[in-house]
Amino acid sequence: MRHVLSVLVENEPGVLSRISGLFSGRGFNLDSLNVAPVLEEGVSLMTIVTRGEQQIIEQIVKQLRKLVTVIKVTDMHDSTTVEREMALIKVNATESNRAEILRIVDIFRCKVVDVSLDELTLEVIGDHGKVEAVIALLERFGIKEIARTGTVALRRSMQPEK
Amino acid sequence: MEYSGARILLESLKKENVDVLFGYPGGAVLDIYHELSNHQDIKHVLVRHEQGAVHAADGYARATGNVGVCLVTSGPGATNTVTGIATAYSDSIPLVVLTGQVPTPLIGNDAFQEVDIVGITRPCTKHNYLVQDVSQLASTIKEAFHVARSGRPGPVLVDIPKDVQNQMHAFQYPERIKMRSYNPTYKPNNNQVRRAIELLSEAKRPLIFAGGGVISSNSSEELGTLVRSMQLPVTGSLMGLGAFPGDDPLWLGMLGMHGTYAANKAVSNADVILAVGARFDDRVTGKLSSFAASAKIIHIDIDPTSIRKNVEVEVPIVGDCKLALQGLLRVQETEFADVNWADQYDEWNKQIREWAVTHPVRYHDEESLKPQHVVETIFELTKGDAIISTEVGQNQMWTAQFYQFRQPRTLLTSGGLGTMGYGFPAAIGAQMAYPDKLVIDIAGDGSIQMNSQELMTAVSHKLPVKIVVLNNCFLGMVRQWQELFYDRNYCSTCMDAQPDFVKLAEAYGAEGYRVTDPAKLKETLKAAFDSPLPCIVDVRVEAEENVYPMVPAGASLEEMLLV
Ligand SMILES: Cc1ncc(C[n+]2csc(CCOP(=O)(O)OP(=O)(O)O)c2C)c(N)n1
Ligand SMILES: [Mg+2]
């Protein structure tokens, strides 16, 4: 099961390696990890995407909380969230298939951010599923390069009643 | 008034009531050593290898319950501490390890004796720090001690660059500490505590499993009161030995790979297990799927990660063992006052007694010198009134089986990491804390060679530690596995090339004794124990004796190999 974890940490040297070391040392899955400072001075937010059975996820959350530099851990699975990630995709675009690629761009509300005679570079923004879908659709044209951010997520303001 | 960083460090240590430092000097800590001569109230134990310094600080911490402190230089001094730090980390022992570092402007440039010790020790410390400015030094030391001793204790490393040691700054030791990211839970949840007693009130075959947490939280007394008022049988992990008196009729002995028949039978047949400060290590559980198959587990631990890590738990209680046990007692005495616990558990206790009587830990008592008998004789001579450390291997398991630990903090042993070479320096640390106590390292001939250089430390500091070598001329525990599971292929475990341990002791100015005749065992041990000097007693024991019971790795606890 895929889980998105929001981890507030003290923004100090070494904090990233404490977290990544925890995942590698204990053999936890780490699909993506995104870090950036938040509003509060000296605090960063890490968004971690991981996979595992419930018991493993529970361990991951507890192990993260145990780290002395971690302030707060939220498993986004427990609430409804907005999630986004972004990908830049450089895809082969010949005269014959360019139109079809642009149709996909249109349908998925991607942007063309760079063009050459035989390539298009697209920007896709969406949740994880959407980015995966666009990549899958473009694969047959030949993807030359890809650069992706990890997922970032926030809880929705209105949560359904439990 | 401004002090140098070195002085700030030492003043801070005094604020933490540190009276002993175990250490070894070098270029990156020279400023601290220079300053140290002005602080006669901090004793310094000069070891002969930095690994010894950490184990000694660890032994000091286990014996006293206080934070153990050591001081070493950068580079190789720092890397030599890693085994000691990992040992303490595995067993949740509070340490503060102070390492010198190259000056801040040189960090990252592969300077002479530079290593990234903070990076190296990140996974084996509870937390660690690089002090980048002298203004942070006092508060970092304060935090380091706080983190080391609070919650689930553990080692904390503080790396102090040389320039920070001689920068000047006002000294003000923080009174209090507030960390938004670190707040261990001490107070257990009352509902869970109540559920625990409720579960026990429905139990017919309950069992207490005591771990090292009972000792680190100083809650042996609470455990004893609960056990006696409810007539609960008790077993313990290696780390839990001494948490409950080893001569009490409710004590079953250690469980697990080399646990007693009664303890392993009891775990396997219990219907409710109350685990207190234990973490269900694989040496305890054997094959997980059949561990405590018919039991519901109540688990008290201050570290939430210990709970449900290995075994499914019915009633998790996160908190300090002492407070949790007090809570259990309170609920039991008030809301469950009319339960007749002794009656309810009577049949089960009888069953357990029968297992204990029919299958005690035993050995074939032949003419030869049996290692188990040596341990029994040490117990007989000390009556349990001694601090015992062990090395690792058969010596350690025989000590666990045949020495009846009656008090907490009287066994110093590397449980989680199983570090050969731990016992002797740990004994030195304990002797430093208790100069008048009898401190004995029950050693193996292999392990003792890993840190025997510390004989010089013991002699020069007049620390009369006794080393009893159960000398089987083998890396015995490994040989036992080879015998049982590797076709008796004793590849690289025969240690018949060994020093003359008597001469080795004498070379350092200690006393050496040798025992080959069983009839001379007791008097020789007594002479050594009565001596004012550190001693080695080289006891030539039966070479191919095995530790039994034994649960083969990966087997279930009921599949014990017996004598
Ligand atoms: C530092 C270290 N290296 C290797 C081992 C693996 N090991 C476990 S027990 C053992 C044999 C110990 O021999 P000895 O000290 O003579 O004790 P005995 O088992 O013979 O009592 C070894 C090599 C270890 N535990 N620690
Ligand atoms: Mg041996």
Short mmCIF file of C-alpha atoms in Angstrom, two decimals, chain B residues 81-439:
data_model
loop_
_atom_site.label_atom_id
_atom_site.label_comp_id
_atom_site.label_asym_id
_atom_site.label_seq_id
_atom_site.Cartn_x
_atom_site.Cartn_y
_atom_site.Cartn_z
CA THR B 81 34.84 4.14 19.68
CA VAL B 82 32.35 2.84 17.14
CA THR B 83 32.07 -0.74 18.48
CA GLY B 84 31.58 0.58 21.99
CA ILE B 85 28.94 3.03 20.86
CA ALA B 86 27.06 0.37 18.90
CA THR B 87 27.25 -1.93 21.92
CA ALA B 88 25.70 0.73 24.16
CA TYR B 89 23.11 1.58 21.53
CA SER B 90 21.94 -2.03 21.26
CA ASP B 91 21.45 -2.25 25.01
CA SER B 92 20.07 1.29 25.54
CA ILE B 93 22.91 2.47 27.77
CA PRO B 94 23.27 6.23 28.42
CA LEU B 95 26.65 7.52 27.26
CA VAL B 96 28.07 10.82 26.16
CA VAL B 97 31.02 10.30 23.83
CA LEU B 98 33.12 13.41 23.28
CA THR B 99 35.30 13.38 20.19
CA GLY B 100 37.78 15.98 19.04
CA GLN B 101 37.49 17.13 15.43
CA VAL B 102 39.82 19.00 13.09
CA PRO B 103 39.34 22.80 13.13
CA THR B 104 36.12 23.93 11.44
CA PRO B 105 37.86 25.62 8.47
CA LEU B 106 39.51 22.28 7.62
CA ILE B 107 36.38 20.11 7.87
CA GLY B 108 35.62 18.50 4.54
CA ASN B 109 39.14 18.89 3.19
CA ASP B 110 40.46 15.46 4.18
CA ALA B 111 42.60 17.05 6.86
CA PHE B 112 45.00 14.97 8.94
CA GLN B 113 42.99 12.71 11.26
CA GLU B 114 39.70 13.93 9.92
CA VAL B 115 36.78 11.54 9.73
CA ASP B 116 33.10 12.30 9.55
CA ILE B 117 32.39 10.63 12.89
CA VAL B 118 28.95 12.19 13.08
CA GLY B 119 28.15 10.54 9.75
CA ILE B 120 29.73 7.25 10.78
CA THR B 121 27.86 7.01 14.07
CA ARG B 122 24.50 8.33 12.93
CA PRO B 123 22.89 4.88 12.80
CA CYS B 124 24.37 3.69 16.11
CA THR B 125 23.80 6.69 18.35
CA LYS B 126 20.54 7.87 19.81
CA HIS B 127 21.58 11.27 18.52
CA ASN B 128 24.79 13.10 17.69
CA TYR B 129 26.08 16.62 17.25
CA LEU B 130 28.84 18.57 15.57
CA VAL B 131 29.45 21.75 17.56
CA GLN B 132 30.17 24.44 15.02
CA ASP B 133 30.43 27.42 17.30
CA VAL B 134 31.59 27.84 20.88
CA SER B 135 28.38 29.70 21.69
CA GLN B 136 26.53 26.40 21.13
CA LEU B 137 28.82 24.26 23.25
CA ALA B 138 27.21 24.47 26.69
CA SER B 139 23.67 24.03 25.39
CA THR B 140 24.76 21.12 23.20
CA ILE B 141 26.32 19.36 26.19
CA LYS B 142 23.16 19.97 28.19
CA GLU B 143 21.07 18.54 25.39
CA ALA B 144 23.39 15.58 24.91
CA PHE B 145 23.08 14.50 28.55
CA HIS B 146 19.34 15.05 28.48
CA VAL B 147 18.88 12.94 25.37
CA ALA B 148 21.26 10.23 26.61
CA ARG B 149 19.49 9.63 29.90
CA SER B 150 15.83 10.38 29.15
CA GLY B 151 13.23 8.26 27.39
CA ARG B 152 14.84 5.09 26.13
CA PRO B 153 18.45 5.85 27.07
CA GLY B 154 21.29 5.59 24.59
CA PRO B 155 24.68 6.87 23.53
CA VAL B 156 25.04 10.43 22.26
CA LEU B 157 28.16 11.65 20.49
CA VAL B 158 29.36 15.25 20.52
CA ASP B 159 32.04 16.14 17.98
CA ILE B 160 34.00 19.25 19.01
CA PRO B 161 36.38 20.87 16.50
CA LYS B 162 39.71 22.02 17.83
CA ASP B 163 39.09 25.71 17.15
CA VAL B 164 35.85 25.55 19.12
CA GLN B 165 37.88 24.28 22.08
CA ASN B 166 40.02 27.38 22.23
CA GLN B 167 37.53 30.05 21.25
CA MET B 168 36.47 32.23 24.18
CA HIS B 169 32.88 32.66 25.28
CA ALA B 170 30.84 33.49 28.34
CA PHE B 171 29.88 30.36 30.25
CA GLN B 172 26.29 29.98 31.13
CA TYR B 173 24.92 26.52 31.63
CA PRO B 174 21.25 26.34 30.64
CA GLU B 175 18.98 25.53 33.58
CA ARG B 176 16.30 23.87 31.55
CA ILE B 177 15.98 22.37 28.19
CA LYS B 178 13.13 22.46 25.77
CA MET B 179 13.17 20.48 22.56
CA ARG B 180 10.09 20.69 20.38
CA SER B 181 11.19 17.59 18.51
CA TYR B 182 11.96 15.32 21.45
CA ASN B 183 9.45 14.57 24.19
CA PRO B 184 9.42 10.95 25.33
CA THR B 185 6.17 9.64 26.77
CA TYR B 186 6.53 8.69 30.43
CA LYS B 187 2.98 8.53 31.67
CA PRO B 188 1.16 5.43 30.52
CA ASN B 189 -2.42 5.54 29.33
CA ASN B 190 -4.71 4.63 32.26
CA ASN B 191 -7.21 2.78 30.12
CA GLN B 192 -4.51 0.54 28.75
CA VAL B 193 -3.21 -0.12 32.25
CA ARG B 194 -6.70 -1.08 33.33
CA ARG B 195 -7.13 -3.35 30.31
CA ALA B 196 -3.88 -5.06 31.21
CA ILE B 197 -5.08 -6.01 34.68
CA GLU B 198 -8.43 -7.02 33.25
CA LEU B 199 -6.69 -9.37 30.85
CA LEU B 200 -4.62 -10.82 33.68
CA SER B 201 -7.78 -11.31 35.73
CA GLU B 202 -9.12 -13.50 32.95
CA ALA B 203 -5.85 -15.38 32.57
CA LYS B 204 -5.16 -18.89 33.76
CA ARG B 205 -1.57 -19.15 32.57
CA PRO B 206 0.06 -15.73 32.87
CA LEU B 207 3.75 -14.93 32.66
CA ILE B 208 5.88 -11.86 33.18
CA PHE B 209 8.72 -11.31 30.76
CA ALA B 210 11.16 -8.77 32.21
CA GLY B 211 13.69 -7.03 30.00
CA GLY B 212 16.47 -4.52 30.41
CA GLY B 213 13.91 -1.72 30.65
CA VAL B 214 13.07 -2.82 34.19
CA ILE B 215 16.68 -2.22 35.13
CA SER B 216 17.19 1.02 33.24
CA SER B 217 14.01 2.47 34.77
CA ASN B 218 14.99 1.26 38.25
CA SER B 219 11.69 -0.52 38.72
CA SER B 220 12.75 -3.86 40.19
CA GLU B 221 10.98 -3.04 43.41
CA GLU B 222 7.69 -2.31 41.67
CA LEU B 223 8.07 -5.46 39.62
CA GLY B 224 8.72 -7.52 42.75
CA THR B 225 5.67 -6.12 44.53
CA LEU B 226 3.40 -6.79 41.56
CA VAL B 227 4.75 -10.29 41.05
CA ARG B 228 4.34 -11.27 44.69
CA SER B 229 0.92 -9.79 45.17
CA MET B 230 -0.37 -11.56 42.07
CA GLN B 231 1.80 -14.68 42.28
CA LEU B 232 2.93 -14.24 38.69
CA PRO B 233 5.76 -16.40 37.42
CA VAL B 234 8.64 -14.37 35.94
CA THR B 235 11.14 -14.98 33.19
CA GLY B 236 13.62 -12.51 31.75
CA SER B 237 15.85 -11.77 28.82
CA LEU B 238 19.62 -11.67 29.23
CA MET B 239 19.28 -7.92 29.75
CA GLY B 240 16.61 -8.51 32.37
CA LEU B 241 18.74 -10.69 34.64
CA GLY B 242 18.86 -9.11 38.09
CA ALA B 243 15.55 -7.31 37.56
CA PHE B 244 13.97 -10.01 39.74
CA PRO B 245 15.83 -12.13 42.32
CA GLY B 246 17.31 -15.24 40.73
CA ASP B 247 16.69 -17.26 43.91
CA ASP B 248 12.97 -16.46 44.20
CA PRO B 249 10.60 -19.42 43.69
CA LEU B 250 8.62 -17.40 41.14
CA TRP B 251 11.72 -16.91 38.97
CA LEU B 252 11.99 -19.29 36.01
CA GLY B 253 15.34 -18.22 34.67
CA MET B 254 16.13 -16.72 31.30
CA LEU B 255 14.07 -17.57 28.21
CA GLY B 256 15.12 -17.93 24.60
CA MET B 257 17.91 -19.66 22.72
CA HIS B 258 19.73 -20.75 25.88
CA GLY B 259 16.81 -20.23 28.21
CA THR B 260 15.63 -22.71 30.79
CA TYR B 261 13.22 -25.50 29.98
CA ALA B 262 10.65 -24.05 32.38
CA ALA B 263 10.87 -20.55 30.92
CA ASN B 264 10.56 -21.69 27.32
CA LYS B 265 7.72 -24.07 28.15
CA ALA B 266 5.97 -21.33 30.09
CA VAL B 267 6.20 -18.83 27.22
CA SER B 268 4.99 -21.40 24.76
CA ASN B 269 1.98 -22.33 26.90
CA ALA B 270 1.07 -19.03 28.53
CA ASP B 271 -2.29 -17.41 27.79
CA VAL B 272 -1.23 -13.88 28.80
CA ILE B 273 2.29 -12.48 28.73
CA LEU B 274 3.13 -9.19 30.39
CA ALA B 275 6.36 -7.96 28.79
CA VAL B 276 8.05 -5.15 30.69
CA GLY B 277 10.82 -3.19 28.98
CA ALA B 278 11.73 -5.94 26.53
CA ARG B 279 11.93 -5.88 22.75
CA PHE B 280 11.37 -9.47 21.61
CA ASP B 281 14.77 -9.97 20.04
CA ASP B 282 15.16 -13.05 17.82
CA ARG B 283 17.38 -14.73 20.43
CA VAL B 284 14.38 -14.51 22.75
CA THR B 285 11.57 -15.49 20.42
CA GLY B 286 13.07 -18.21 18.27
CA LYS B 287 10.79 -18.88 15.32
CA LEU B 288 8.37 -15.97 15.44
CA SER B 289 5.33 -17.73 14.05
CA SER B 290 5.27 -20.21 16.92
CA PHE B 291 6.40 -17.83 19.65
CA ALA B 292 3.87 -17.56 22.48
CA ALA B 293 1.31 -18.97 20.10
CA SER B 294 -1.50 -19.15 22.63
CA ALA B 295 -0.76 -15.90 24.44
CA LYS B 296 -2.19 -12.42 24.34
CA ILE B 297 0.63 -9.99 24.93
CA ILE B 298 0.63 -6.88 27.09
CA HIS B 299 3.71 -4.84 26.24
CA ILE B 300 5.10 -2.00 28.35
CA ASP B 301 7.88 -0.02 26.73
CA ILE B 302 9.00 3.58 26.68
CA ASP B 303 9.96 3.23 23.02
CA PRO B 304 6.89 2.94 20.78
CA THR B 305 8.99 1.34 18.03
CA SER B 306 9.58 -1.70 20.26
CA ILE B 307 5.87 -2.38 20.34
CA ARG B 308 4.51 -4.47 17.44
CA LYS B 309 7.93 -4.51 15.80
CA ASN B 310 8.28 -8.28 16.06
CA VAL B 311 5.19 -9.63 17.78
CA GLU B 312 1.50 -8.78 17.72
CA VAL B 313 0.43 -6.99 20.90
CA GLU B 314 -3.01 -7.02 22.51
CA VAL B 315 -2.44 -4.23 25.03
CA PRO B 316 0.34 -1.77 24.16
CA ILE B 317 1.42 0.48 27.03
CA VAL B 318 3.85 3.20 25.98
CA GLY B 319 5.55 4.75 28.96
CA ASP B 320 8.07 4.45 31.72
CA CYS B 321 8.14 0.92 33.17
CA LYS B 322 8.15 2.27 36.70
CA LEU B 323 5.04 4.40 36.24
CA ALA B 324 3.32 1.62 34.32
CA LEU B 325 4.05 -0.97 37.01
CA GLN B 326 2.87 1.45 39.68
CA GLY B 327 -0.31 1.95 37.65
CA LEU B 328 -0.86 -1.80 37.36
CA LEU B 329 -0.39 -2.21 41.11
CA ARG B 330 -2.85 0.57 41.86
CA VAL B 331 -5.55 -0.85 39.62
CA GLN B 332 -4.96 -4.34 40.93
CA GLU B 333 -5.17 -3.22 44.56
CA THR B 334 -8.27 -1.10 44.12
CA GLU B 335 -10.52 -2.28 41.33
CA PHE B 336 -9.47 -5.92 41.44
CA ALA B 337 -9.00 -6.27 45.18
CA ASP B 338 -11.32 -9.25 45.49
CA VAL B 339 -9.57 -11.44 42.94
CA ASN B 340 -7.72 -14.33 44.55
CA TRP B 341 -4.76 -14.36 42.22
CA ALA B 342 -2.87 -17.12 43.99
CA ASP B 343 -5.83 -19.47 43.63
CA GLN B 344 -6.45 -18.50 40.06
CA TYR B 345 -2.89 -19.18 38.98
CA ASP B 346 -2.25 -22.07 41.35
CA GLU B 347 -2.52 -24.87 38.84
CA TRP B 348 -0.29 -23.05 36.36
CA ASN B 349 2.34 -22.28 38.98
CA LYS B 350 2.36 -25.95 39.95
CA GLN B 351 2.85 -26.94 36.33
CA ILE B 352 5.74 -24.51 36.01
CA ARG B 353 7.34 -25.80 39.22
CA GLU B 354 7.15 -29.28 37.81
CA TRP B 355 8.92 -28.20 34.60
CA ALA B 356 11.55 -26.46 36.70
CA VAL B 357 12.11 -29.43 38.98
CA THR B 358 12.21 -32.07 36.26
CA HIS B 359 14.39 -30.00 33.91
CA PRO B 360 16.69 -27.63 35.80
CA VAL B 361 19.68 -26.21 33.96
CA ARG B 362 22.27 -28.88 34.44
CA TYR B 363 25.44 -30.48 33.19
CA HIS B 364 27.17 -33.80 33.53
CA ASP B 365 29.23 -33.51 36.63
CA GLU B 366 32.32 -35.50 35.79
CA GLU B 367 35.84 -35.58 37.13
CA SER B 368 36.92 -32.81 34.79
CA LEU B 369 36.70 -29.07 35.39
CA LYS B 370 33.31 -28.01 34.16
CA PRO B 371 32.83 -24.38 33.18
CA GLN B 372 29.34 -24.39 34.66
CA HIS B 373 30.82 -25.49 37.97
CA VAL B 374 33.25 -22.59 37.85
CA VAL B 375 30.34 -20.17 37.54
CA GLU B 376 28.49 -21.92 40.36
CA THR B 377 31.59 -21.65 42.53
CA ILE B 378 31.89 -17.94 41.80
CA PHE B 379 28.29 -17.58 42.91
CA GLU B 380 28.93 -19.61 46.02
CA LEU B 381 31.93 -17.48 46.96
CA THR B 382 30.25 -14.14 46.27
CA LYS B 383 26.72 -15.13 47.33
CA GLY B 384 25.57 -12.87 44.56
CA ASP B 385 27.12 -9.85 46.23
CA ALA B 386 29.41 -8.82 43.37
CA ILE B 387 29.26 -7.08 40.05
CA ILE B 388 29.67 -9.62 37.29
CA SER B 389 30.57 -8.74 33.73
CA THR B 390 30.89 -11.25 30.95
CA GLU B 391 32.50 -11.54 27.59
CA VAL B 392 30.55 -13.13 24.76
CA GLY B 393 29.99 -16.76 23.90
CA GLN B 394 29.57 -19.80 26.11
CA ASN B 395 31.09 -17.95 29.07
CA GLN B 396 28.26 -15.44 28.85
CA MET B 397 25.49 -18.02 28.59
CA TRP B 398 26.83 -20.16 31.44
CA THR B 399 26.99 -17.05 33.58
CA ALA B 400 23.39 -16.26 32.70
CA GLN B 401 22.34 -19.81 33.54
CA PHE B 402 24.37 -20.65 36.62
CA TYR B 403 24.87 -17.37 38.46
CA GLN B 404 21.80 -16.28 40.38
CA PHE B 405 21.61 -12.53 39.93
CA ARG B 406 19.74 -11.13 42.88
CA GLN B 407 20.09 -7.40 42.37
CA PRO B 408 19.65 -5.14 39.37
CA ARG B 409 22.83 -3.62 37.90
CA THR B 410 24.98 -6.55 39.02
CA LEU B 411 25.30 -8.02 35.51
CA LEU B 412 27.16 -6.14 32.80
CA THR B 413 26.94 -7.97 29.51
CA SER B 414 26.71 -7.07 25.86
CA GLY B 415 23.28 -8.44 25.01
CA GLY B 416 22.11 -6.91 21.77
CA LEU B 417 25.40 -6.59 19.93
CA GLY B 418 27.24 -9.50 21.56
CA THR B 419 30.55 -7.70 21.65
CA MET B 420 33.55 -9.87 22.53
CA GLY B 421 36.00 -7.76 24.48
CA TYR B 422 33.24 -5.86 26.27
CA GLY B 423 33.41 -7.48 29.68
CA PHE B 424 36.82 -6.54 30.96
CA PRO B 425 36.78 -2.80 30.24
CA ALA B 426 33.17 -2.70 31.45
CA ALA B 427 34.34 -4.24 34.71
CA ILE B 428 37.00 -1.52 34.98
CA GLY B 429 34.29 1.11 34.59
CA ALA B 430 32.16 -0.51 37.28
CA GLN B 431 35.12 -0.84 39.63
CA MET B 432 35.83 2.84 39.14
CA ALA B 433 32.29 3.56 40.35
CA TYR B 434 32.45 1.07 43.23
CA PRO B 435 36.07 0.79 44.39
CA ASP B 436 35.13 -1.46 47.31
CA LYS B 437 32.97 -3.93 45.47
CA LEU B 438 34.11 -7.21 44.09
CA VAL B 439 33.97 -6.90 40.29
#
